């Protein structure tokens, strides 16, 4: 740990000596790419160390390939200045096309998009993206302050393009108008936006990035994304970017790959610079200019768009030379401290977190790491990587495994509790029952695993609940609540899953005839009061509101007083809140005694069996209490499937 901190200190010292510190270095988005100066001249700057010559072409010069050459500078940099037109307007008009023409030492002529391009578009019937000069006369001005970091983090993971019932790519404006109010009502205080960094292949879910500084034009303009974030801030909702710095698309004409004609530049040369499973390129984190590019990229999204932090994708791949492929992680420390660890990328992550948290104290960073690297979420001064949270990735896998492989009577309460609580003390986790991974084609959402084809025909409240729908609705609520309450220090939900969205998620591609049918979220189902989707929606809303009131996510780890295998009962205290779960599929209980940490009177605050949540209403909330002398005494009906969860708060404790 000490050695890792020393490596960070050395890197910070190098930045101080070479760049005067990281402040200017990480704002290189202000000098690279294209910059309009106060006199309306345009300054262009690129890093292309293997290039023989660079030229700028585009609409502004009639696509002349040689009339505007860059000048070669030190360390592989190239610069060009375009003076204003006679009317003093910039030489390149807003919303017009540009290309960098790269001449290689092999005599090739390559047409490239600037790695620092801030807006790129794909015209209809075109395969390649075009670099568009974005310099509108009126920029959107964000007026609402960033929300403070919440004590309890409740994340709504969302994809702008699928955030509509319509079979098309939805827009930033649609998200602002129709989805943000929905998120606010549900009680989430943070949004994690996927697929914002521009990606040529829509079906990649945004994880094959081609333009790192460009907000995806599929959904609208950069100004419309700024408005989305500003409106979210006005609602007190933080917005995190799903940032992909673990790898990059192999695209050449509209990506970073072979930008200067070499097989390295931003990446390690093959084979080290290729991810065989993802078919993508891997960054060279030891390169000074790559550090400039990636760290400035983080600052760009924070400063220009005013995001509130990041979910770092693919951290496991970054941390190890084996990228997590074919490697098992048992928790033995030898797996985390050895030659298999990529120190360059590890130091990059420490540096990124140090800079972000120093410059933006309320910034939130989340690591997607399956390996369980120790001190991932401890401060860099302790030798940690500096993340605020890690994703508890074993939890959704456990729920899917149980639903696929176990009969109800074979559910193991101890194994469920172990999975939900198996995390390092002092390192915060984001718990989730399912994310986008479980929604993708080839897998099923929890709701679909539970209810399958009956979701198409038996979700109406005008007909009696079938046994499949009854079991599915009750377990859907219970799984999400116990994950919320026991699984971590933050909670995440993927868009639509709060109401048990039917079917799977599949983007248009050759294999499905370019269909958008499964690349949408059917929010209209919630608006139909007679459908039981609204009952799941209401439970998710009240679950979040109850947490907001009592703050169990911010409380110390739970005290588990019961995990009864025969009764299928789990009981625990957290944050002065008592949770009781009965996972038994046939057995109900009367006068069931449970232990409490603090004696006193307890009032029911959330009951999954309420009729409004699709339950059976077996409790009278006005008369049923826990006291120090009396057990819980609720009416039961053993003829019904008793799958039940209760949240109780101590009164006058």
XYZ file of C-alpha atoms in Angstrom:
653
model
C 0.000 0.000 0.000
C 2.836 2.371 0.895
C 4.545 1.581 -2.401
C 1.388 2.423 -4.349
C 1.063 5.774 -2.635
C 4.726 6.475 -3.380
C 4.081 5.795 -7.075
C 1.244 8.317 -7.006
C 3.454 10.878 -5.281
C 6.116 10.423 -7.958
C 3.547 10.989 -10.683
C 2.272 14.141 -9.009
C 5.846 15.391 -8.684
C 6.465 14.788 -12.381
C 3.341 16.771 -13.219
C 4.530 19.601 -11.014
C 7.957 19.683 -12.641
C 6.846 19.292 -16.251
C 3.474 21.050 -16.317
C 3.395 23.259 -13.224
C 0.904 20.895 -11.600
C -2.156 19.008 -12.731
C -4.539 21.982 -12.931
C -3.503 23.146 -16.406
C -2.475 19.667 -17.581
C -5.971 18.287 -16.969
C -7.597 21.190 -18.810
C -5.875 20.456 -22.092
C -9.290 20.349 -23.725
C -8.853 24.144 -23.758
C -5.781 23.930 -26.036
C -6.137 20.718 -28.074
C -8.607 20.078 -30.872
C -10.035 23.364 -32.149
C -10.216 26.524 -30.031
C -11.722 29.862 -30.988
C -9.605 32.756 -29.715
C -10.887 36.193 -28.640
C -9.953 37.621 -32.062
C -12.023 34.847 -33.739
C -8.956 33.062 -35.073
C -9.113 29.276 -34.744
C -6.231 27.331 -33.186
C -5.933 23.636 -33.992
C -3.662 21.269 -32.083
C -3.153 17.501 -32.256
C -0.776 14.846 -30.973
C 0.277 12.490 -33.773
C 3.853 11.355 -33.056
C 4.131 8.881 -35.945
C 2.711 11.181 -38.636
C 4.829 12.625 -41.448
C 2.475 15.564 -42.048
C -0.974 16.813 -41.011
C -3.483 18.902 -42.951
C -6.944 20.233 -42.165
C -9.718 19.930 -44.693
C -13.480 20.422 -44.698
C -16.384 22.477 -45.920
C -14.472 25.670 -45.094
C -11.833 25.113 -47.823
C -13.842 23.125 -50.349
C -12.232 19.917 -49.079
C -8.796 20.925 -50.326
C -6.435 18.321 -48.890
C -3.255 20.427 -48.911
C -4.136 24.110 -48.479
C -4.053 24.112 -44.666
C -1.023 22.255 -43.271
C -0.265 21.887 -39.578
C 3.149 22.903 -38.269
C 5.183 20.220 -36.521
C 6.123 20.995 -32.909
C 8.009 19.163 -30.188
C 6.960 15.801 -28.723
C 4.806 14.769 -31.673
C 2.446 17.758 -31.503
C 1.076 19.620 -34.520
C -0.499 23.104 -34.649
C -2.436 25.216 -37.156
C -3.897 28.729 -36.933
C -6.736 29.898 -39.195
C -7.224 33.633 -39.283
C -10.776 35.094 -39.309
C -12.620 35.840 -42.534
C -12.772 39.353 -43.919
C -15.947 40.017 -41.933
C -14.058 38.900 -38.790
C -16.153 35.762 -38.426
C -14.323 32.456 -37.744
C -12.823 30.724 -40.788
C -14.867 27.589 -40.025
C -18.605 28.051 -39.643
C -20.621 26.437 -36.883
C -22.110 23.043 -37.780
C -19.813 22.374 -40.753
C -17.637 19.319 -41.403
C -13.912 18.943 -40.781
C -11.300 16.208 -41.227
C -7.678 15.806 -40.240
C -5.620 14.470 -43.155
C -2.718 12.385 -41.849
C 0.241 11.584 -44.089
C 2.188 8.624 -42.754
C 5.835 7.720 -43.109
C 4.710 4.841 -45.335
C 3.176 7.296 -47.793
C -0.444 6.637 -46.787
C -3.049 9.390 -46.689
C -5.558 8.870 -43.866
C -8.726 10.826 -43.047
C -9.302 11.150 -39.332
C -11.543 12.779 -36.744
C -9.743 14.806 -34.082
C -9.504 12.786 -30.836
C -10.656 16.000 -29.114
C -13.721 16.477 -31.345
C -16.659 17.770 -29.295
C -19.453 16.834 -31.696
C -19.695 14.136 -34.354
C -22.686 12.954 -36.363
C -23.619 10.016 -38.543
C -25.607 11.020 -41.589
C -28.409 8.783 -42.795
C -27.153 5.751 -44.736
C -23.570 6.598 -43.785
C -21.404 4.145 -41.865
C -18.708 6.607 -40.810
C -19.191 9.476 -38.363
C -18.281 13.030 -39.373
C -16.513 15.632 -37.243
C -18.751 18.686 -36.897
C -17.402 22.031 -35.724
C -19.659 22.897 -32.782
C -19.603 26.609 -31.960
C -23.242 27.768 -31.703
C -24.043 31.462 -31.330
C -26.003 30.727 -28.156
C -24.642 28.216 -25.658
C -26.900 26.767 -22.982
C -26.103 28.331 -19.613
C -26.571 26.051 -16.632
C -27.989 27.994 -13.688
C -28.708 25.424 -10.992
C -25.972 24.514 -8.494
C -24.696 20.987 -8.196
C -26.441 19.066 -5.400
C -24.372 18.178 -2.365
C -23.209 14.590 -2.019
C -26.128 12.737 -0.354
C -25.732 10.675 2.811
C -27.558 7.805 1.086
C -26.978 7.217 -2.622
C -29.946 5.866 -4.594
C -28.963 5.533 -8.258
C -31.215 5.311 -11.288
C -29.131 3.765 -14.075
C -30.471 5.029 -17.393
C -29.905 4.991 -21.129
C -31.286 8.039 -22.923
C -31.903 6.246 -26.223
C -34.246 3.600 -24.794
C -36.090 5.936 -22.394
C -39.372 5.974 -24.328
C -42.149 3.503 -25.177
C -41.729 4.379 -28.851
C -39.707 2.160 -31.157
C -37.012 4.706 -31.937
C -33.969 6.381 -30.408
C -35.269 8.715 -27.719
C -33.806 12.177 -27.135
C -32.162 14.211 -24.392
C -35.231 16.454 -24.476
C -37.570 13.489 -23.993
C -35.506 12.392 -21.005
C -35.604 15.877 -19.505
C -39.347 16.296 -20.010
C -40.691 12.814 -19.360
C -38.151 10.719 -17.450
C -36.649 13.142 -14.922
C -40.016 13.747 -13.173
C -40.494 9.979 -13.017
C -37.059 9.529 -11.379
C -37.759 12.325 -8.917
C -41.106 10.820 -7.921
C -39.488 7.429 -7.360
C -37.116 8.919 -4.783
C -33.798 8.396 -6.566
C -31.248 11.123 -5.889
C -28.688 10.200 -8.518
C -28.772 9.246 -12.199
C -26.080 7.163 -13.853
C -26.176 7.902 -17.590
C -24.917 5.217 -19.928
C -23.817 5.508 -23.556
C -23.206 9.266 -23.546
C -19.634 9.193 -24.870
C -20.019 8.848 -28.634
C -19.969 5.306 -29.954
C -20.372 4.380 -33.607
C -22.109 1.064 -32.871
C -25.393 1.673 -31.045
C -25.722 -1.971 -29.985
C -22.427 -1.739 -28.050
C -24.456 -0.102 -25.239
C -21.924 2.742 -25.321
C -18.956 0.583 -24.338
C -17.107 0.837 -27.685
C -16.305 4.554 -27.531
C -15.094 6.277 -30.687
C -15.119 9.982 -29.702
C -14.280 10.544 -26.036
C -15.101 14.265 -25.840
C -18.313 14.127 -27.879
C -21.731 13.645 -26.297
C -23.673 11.216 -28.462
C -25.491 13.076 -31.222
C -28.039 10.256 -31.583
C -30.059 11.836 -28.797
C -29.613 15.521 -29.676
C -27.146 18.355 -29.266
C -24.580 19.086 -26.549
C -26.735 21.981 -25.372
C -29.707 19.658 -24.836
C -27.574 17.357 -22.683
C -26.464 20.356 -20.625
C -30.119 21.265 -20.122
C -30.915 17.700 -19.006
C -28.222 17.865 -16.330
C -29.252 21.378 -15.282
C -32.880 20.329 -14.816
C -31.790 17.253 -12.857
C -29.767 19.538 -10.583
C -32.829 21.730 -10.075
C -34.587 18.612 -8.728
C -31.709 17.861 -6.338
C -30.577 14.907 -8.443
C -26.894 14.240 -9.116
C -25.835 12.951 -12.544
C -22.954 10.501 -13.022
C -21.363 9.611 -16.356
C -20.636 6.000 -17.208
C -17.060 6.686 -18.338
C -15.113 4.183 -20.430
C -11.361 4.620 -19.950
C -10.622 0.906 -19.863
C -10.537 0.452 -23.636
C -11.578 2.036 -26.943
C -13.203 1.016 -30.193
C -11.011 -0.425 -32.944
C -12.575 1.968 -35.464
C -9.976 3.935 -37.394
C -11.776 6.487 -39.574
C -14.011 7.714 -36.746
C -12.122 6.435 -33.685
C -8.746 6.722 -31.967
C -7.280 3.559 -33.464
C -4.347 4.200 -35.848
C -4.939 7.941 -35.566
C -1.392 8.782 -36.658
C -1.005 5.700 -38.821
C 0.788 3.670 -36.164
C -0.597 0.702 -34.244
C 0.173 2.400 -30.943
C -0.187 6.190 -30.410
C -2.847 6.220 -27.642
C -2.511 2.472 -27.063
C 0.033 -0.187 -26.323
C 1.262 -1.892 -29.479
C -0.229 -5.367 -30.034
C -0.547 -7.832 -28.471
C -0.582 -5.895 -25.182
C -2.712 -3.151 -26.699
C -5.559 -5.421 -27.749
C -8.374 -6.906 -25.683
C -9.154 -10.183 -27.394
C -12.515 -10.735 -25.708
C -13.833 -7.212 -26.300
C -12.152 -6.789 -29.714
C -10.957 -3.342 -28.675
C -7.780 -1.335 -28.012
C -6.137 -0.835 -24.608
C -4.674 2.482 -23.492
C -1.020 3.007 -22.648
C -1.371 4.590 -19.200
C 2.389 5.140 -18.956
C 2.272 7.631 -21.857
C 2.337 11.290 -20.838
C 0.002 12.336 -23.638
C -2.440 9.524 -22.899
C -2.602 10.736 -19.308
C -3.215 14.257 -20.609
C -5.997 12.977 -22.864
C -7.809 10.834 -20.270
C -7.495 13.175 -17.288
C -8.593 16.127 -19.428
C -11.509 14.010 -20.575
C -12.698 13.683 -16.976
C -12.316 17.421 -16.418
C -14.197 18.131 -19.668
C -17.282 16.220 -18.590
C -17.162 17.817 -15.127
C -16.553 21.385 -16.305
C -18.385 21.639 -19.619
C -21.445 19.518 -18.829
C -21.273 19.693 -15.030
C -21.606 15.998 -14.364
C -21.234 15.121 -10.681
C -18.936 12.145 -10.998
C -18.314 8.884 -12.788
C -18.950 5.190 -12.828
C -15.657 3.804 -14.168
C -16.321 0.879 -16.486
C -14.055 -2.145 -16.790
C -11.838 -1.458 -13.787
C -10.964 -5.135 -13.405
C -9.616 -5.193 -16.951
C -7.510 -2.121 -16.201
C -5.992 -3.403 -12.969
C -4.518 -6.672 -14.184
C -2.366 -7.694 -17.125
C -4.666 -10.718 -17.520
C -7.682 -8.329 -17.588
C -9.633 -10.740 -15.389
C -9.850 -13.286 -18.202
C -9.413 -16.839 -16.983
C -8.576 -15.601 -13.504
C -10.488 -16.502 -10.374
C -10.502 -14.291 -7.315
C -10.723 -16.075 -3.988
C -9.790 -13.068 -1.862
C -6.209 -14.179 -1.246
C -3.970 -11.113 -1.127
C -1.457 -12.675 -3.523
C -4.057 -12.161 -6.252
C -3.991 -8.398 -5.743
C -0.325 -7.660 -5.019
C 2.046 -9.105 -7.577
C 3.385 -8.883 -11.097
C -0.095 -9.497 -12.523
C -1.155 -6.010 -11.392
C -0.762 -3.285 -14.029
C 0.851 -0.521 -11.976
C 0.490 2.073 -14.755
C -3.292 1.787 -14.868
C -3.515 1.472 -11.087
C -1.625 4.746 -10.669
C -3.817 6.342 -13.349
C -6.942 5.456 -11.356
C -5.379 6.776 -8.137
C -4.380 9.968 -9.943
C -7.846 10.406 -11.456
C -9.574 9.960 -8.100
C -7.098 12.229 -6.298
C -7.585 15.041 -8.824
C -11.367 14.685 -8.998
C -11.886 14.651 -5.241
C -9.452 17.513 -4.700
C -11.014 19.793 -7.314
C -14.620 18.697 -6.787
C -15.156 17.697 -3.122
C -18.695 16.402 -3.765
C -17.645 14.322 -6.769
C -18.683 10.645 -6.623
C -16.675 7.883 -8.276
C -17.799 4.263 -8.536
C -15.656 1.323 -9.637
C -16.995 -1.554 -11.695
C -14.672 -4.213 -10.325
C -15.418 -7.888 -9.949
C -12.044 -8.835 -8.450
C -12.456 -7.325 -4.990
C -9.184 -5.374 -5.056
C -8.439 -4.399 -1.413
C -8.599 -0.668 -0.604
C -10.422 0.091 -3.839
C -12.640 2.453 -1.863
C -10.097 3.840 0.553
C -8.299 7.156 0.213
C -5.154 7.350 -1.908
C -3.223 8.561 1.151
C -3.884 5.100 2.631
C -2.597 3.418 -0.502
C -6.150 2.928 -1.756
C -7.443 3.711 -5.223
C -9.666 6.527 -3.958
C -13.085 5.430 -5.218
C -16.168 6.285 -3.172
C -18.015 3.067 -3.986
C -17.606 -0.227 -5.783
C -20.404 -2.155 -7.443
C -21.468 -5.254 -5.494
C -21.468 -7.376 -8.628
C -21.952 -10.737 -6.903
C -25.454 -9.826 -5.692
C -27.337 -9.804 -9.037
C -25.491 -12.957 -10.087
C -26.684 -14.651 -6.898
C -30.332 -13.718 -7.468
C -30.252 -14.969 -11.053
C -28.567 -18.190 -9.922
C -31.241 -18.780 -7.268
C -34.115 -18.147 -9.670
C -32.594 -20.348 -12.372
C -31.386 -23.249 -10.250
C -33.319 -23.417 -6.977
C -36.852 -24.427 -6.081
C -38.533 -22.145 -3.550
C -38.168 -24.689 -0.782
C -34.416 -24.961 -1.468
C -33.574 -21.286 -1.015
C -30.727 -20.995 1.467
C -31.231 -18.061 3.829
C -27.662 -18.160 5.110
C -26.219 -18.066 1.604
C -28.429 -15.098 0.670
C -27.362 -13.191 3.784
C -23.699 -14.052 3.189
C -23.797 -12.760 -0.386
C -25.536 -9.543 0.642
C -23.094 -8.827 3.485
C -19.838 -10.145 1.994
C -17.905 -6.888 1.661
C -14.888 -5.291 3.306
C -15.684 -3.144 6.295
C -15.013 0.506 5.576
C -15.325 0.150 1.795
C -18.706 1.248 0.519
C -20.641 -0.792 -2.021
C -23.498 -0.106 -4.399
C -26.004 -2.936 -4.063
C -28.339 -3.892 -6.874
C -30.605 -6.798 -7.660
C -30.193 -6.308 -11.403
C -28.601 -3.791 -13.766
C -28.345 -3.417 -17.522
C -26.300 -6.646 -17.693
C -29.247 -8.767 -16.586
C -31.647 -6.991 -18.966
C -29.667 -7.706 -22.129
C -30.792 -10.253 -24.705
C -29.597 -13.708 -23.709
C -30.590 -13.141 -20.100
C -33.818 -12.129 -18.378
C -34.833 -9.469 -15.899
C -35.905 -10.622 -12.442
C -39.526 -9.994 -13.350
C -39.252 -12.159 -16.453
C -37.471 -14.945 -14.579
C -40.279 -14.859 -12.012
C -43.355 -14.482 -14.226
C -42.233 -15.149 -17.801
C -45.027 -15.365 -20.399
C -47.788 -14.714 -17.843
C -46.658 -11.067 -17.837
C -48.327 -10.767 -21.234
C -51.747 -12.015 -20.134
C -52.204 -11.978 -16.351
C -50.989 -8.606 -15.079
C -54.443 -7.026 -14.955
C -55.862 -6.287 -11.513
C -59.338 -6.908 -12.980
C -58.713 -10.633 -12.939
C -57.713 -12.836 -9.993
C -53.971 -13.207 -9.496
C -52.591 -16.517 -10.686
C -50.124 -18.357 -8.481
C -47.261 -17.427 -10.842
C -48.077 -13.701 -10.824
C -48.686 -13.693 -7.050
C -45.339 -15.358 -6.344
C -43.556 -13.163 -8.905
C -44.860 -9.860 -7.601
C -44.155 -10.703 -3.962
C -40.620 -11.956 -4.636
C -39.816 -9.049 -6.946
C -40.530 -6.649 -4.082
C -38.779 -8.717 -1.440
C -35.615 -9.277 -3.478
C -35.274 -5.576 -4.168
C -35.990 -4.536 -0.577
C -33.564 -6.962 1.063
C -30.893 -5.970 -1.474
C -31.593 -2.289 -0.749
C -31.465 -2.763 3.012
C -28.695 -5.304 3.488
C -26.502 -5.259 0.370
C -24.499 -2.052 0.604
C -24.148 1.636 1.333
C -25.838 2.681 -1.903
C -28.504 1.194 -4.166
C -28.899 1.018 -7.958
C -31.847 0.296 -10.222
C -31.796 0.004 -14.014
C -34.368 2.033 -15.927
C -37.744 0.290 -16.078
C -36.917 -2.518 -13.675
C -38.549 -0.603 -10.836
C -41.919 -1.634 -12.267
C -40.891 -5.088 -13.472
C -40.377 -4.163 -17.115
C -41.338 -7.160 -19.252
C -39.046 -8.792 -21.773
C -35.377 -8.122 -22.376
C -33.265 -5.391 -23.921
C -31.967 -5.789 -27.463
C -30.620 -3.012 -29.677
C -31.259 -2.884 -33.416
C -28.764 -5.068 -35.270
C -28.551 -7.461 -38.183
C -29.590 -10.383 -35.996
C -32.997 -8.810 -35.174
C -33.664 -7.102 -38.505
C -32.648 -3.687 -37.103
C -35.689 -3.677 -34.826
C -36.245 -1.151 -32.035
C -39.035 -3.228 -30.491
C -36.881 -4.332 -27.539
C -34.761 -1.159 -27.400
C -37.328 0.858 -25.448
C -38.850 1.162 -21.985
C -42.618 0.862 -21.777
C -43.399 3.542 -19.206
C -46.957 3.529 -20.554
C -47.533 0.310 -18.599
C -47.238 2.247 -15.336
C -49.838 4.760 -16.504
C -52.448 2.007 -16.838
C -53.842 1.791 -13.307
C -55.439 -1.580 -13.883
C -52.090 -3.220 -14.611
C -50.016 -4.525 -11.727
C -46.868 -2.819 -13.022
C -48.036 0.256 -11.153
C -48.094 -1.742 -7.908
C -44.419 -2.619 -8.312
C -43.691 1.000 -9.216
C -45.462 2.214 -6.075
C -43.507 -0.190 -3.880
C -40.178 0.927 -5.379
C -41.164 4.557 -4.811
C -42.146 4.007 -1.181
C -39.089 1.852 -0.525
C -36.852 4.750 -1.584
C -38.909 7.288 0.339
C -38.729 5.147 3.470
C -34.948 4.918 3.134
C -34.758 8.668 2.605
C -36.597 9.149 5.899
C -34.665 6.650 8.013
C -31.317 6.468 6.188
C -30.376 2.812 6.509
C -27.920 3.048 3.586
C -25.867 5.559 5.552
C -26.031 3.477 8.734
C -23.403 0.965 9.896
C -23.741 -2.631 8.680
C -26.852 -4.487 9.797
C -27.119 -6.706 12.848
C -28.646 -9.979 11.652
C -30.648 -11.625 14.419
C -32.254 -14.462 12.443
C -31.646 -16.466 9.278
C -33.930 -19.427 9.863
C -33.569 -22.114 7.207
C -36.721 -24.094 7.989
C -38.974 -21.060 8.402
C -37.216 -19.198 5.515
C -37.154 -16.090 7.696
C -34.496 -13.359 7.760
C -34.537 -10.620 10.418
C -32.063 -7.767 10.910
C -31.688 -4.273 12.370
C -30.061 -1.396 10.539
C -30.211 2.291 11.362
C -32.876 1.848 14.093
C -35.032 0.088 11.514
C -36.156 -3.519 11.882
C -36.528 -5.660 8.747
C -38.452 -8.924 8.681
C -38.595 -11.193 5.595
C -40.560 -14.400 5.245
C -39.418 -16.188 2.073
C -41.473 -19.298 2.834
C -43.676 -20.139 -0.145
C -46.465 -21.873 1.813
C -45.953 -21.269 5.517
C -47.362 -18.301 7.397
C -46.681 -17.471 11.044
C -48.669 -16.109 13.937
C -47.182 -14.714 17.162
C -43.712 -15.008 15.633
C -41.085 -13.675 18.031
C -37.999 -11.867 16.713
C -35.133 -10.204 18.505
C -34.555 -6.465 18.406
C -31.407 -4.509 19.164
C -33.234 -1.867 21.223
C -36.417 -2.689 23.185
C -39.406 -0.437 22.701
C -42.432 0.090 20.516
C -42.109 -0.449 16.746
C -44.392 0.944 14.079
C -44.809 -0.581 10.628
C -43.452 1.783 7.977
C -43.423 -0.420 4.872
C -45.358 -3.617 4.296
C -44.893 -5.481 1.017
C -48.239 -7.181 1.576
C -50.275 -3.987 1.264
C -52.923 -4.169 -1.447
C -51.588 -1.044 -3.145
C -48.341 -2.959 -3.760
C -50.078 -6.035 -5.143
C -50.233 -7.790 -1.764
C -53.130 -9.242 0.217
C -53.493 -6.722 3.050
C -53.128 -9.181 5.912
C -52.006 -6.643 8.520
C -53.853 -3.911 10.350
C -51.239 -1.162 10.550
C -53.148 0.726 13.219
C -52.968 -1.977 15.860
C -49.947 -4.143 15.150
C -46.793 -3.114 17.025
C -43.684 -4.636 18.451
C -43.150 -3.873 22.128
C -40.540 -4.970 24.610
C -43.063 -7.365 26.240
C -45.193 -8.576 23.352
C -44.399 -10.409 20.148
C -45.605 -9.308 16.778
C -49.194 -10.479 16.391
C -50.436 -10.273 12.841
C -53.344 -11.969 11.157
C -52.154 -14.652 8.772
C -53.825 -16.645 6.063
C -52.062 -19.906 5.377
C -54.170 -20.483 2.259
C -52.225 -17.711 0.506
C -48.573 -17.780 -0.477
C -46.958 -15.895 2.365
C -44.009 -14.130 0.797
C -43.730 -11.067 2.947
C -41.414 -8.243 3.934
C -41.841 -5.663 6.698
C -39.949 -2.525 7.615
C -40.564 -1.259 11.137
C -39.212 1.811 12.890
C -38.728 2.087 16.607
C -40.974 4.672 18.235
C -39.675 6.579 21.291
C -36.346 4.748 21.277
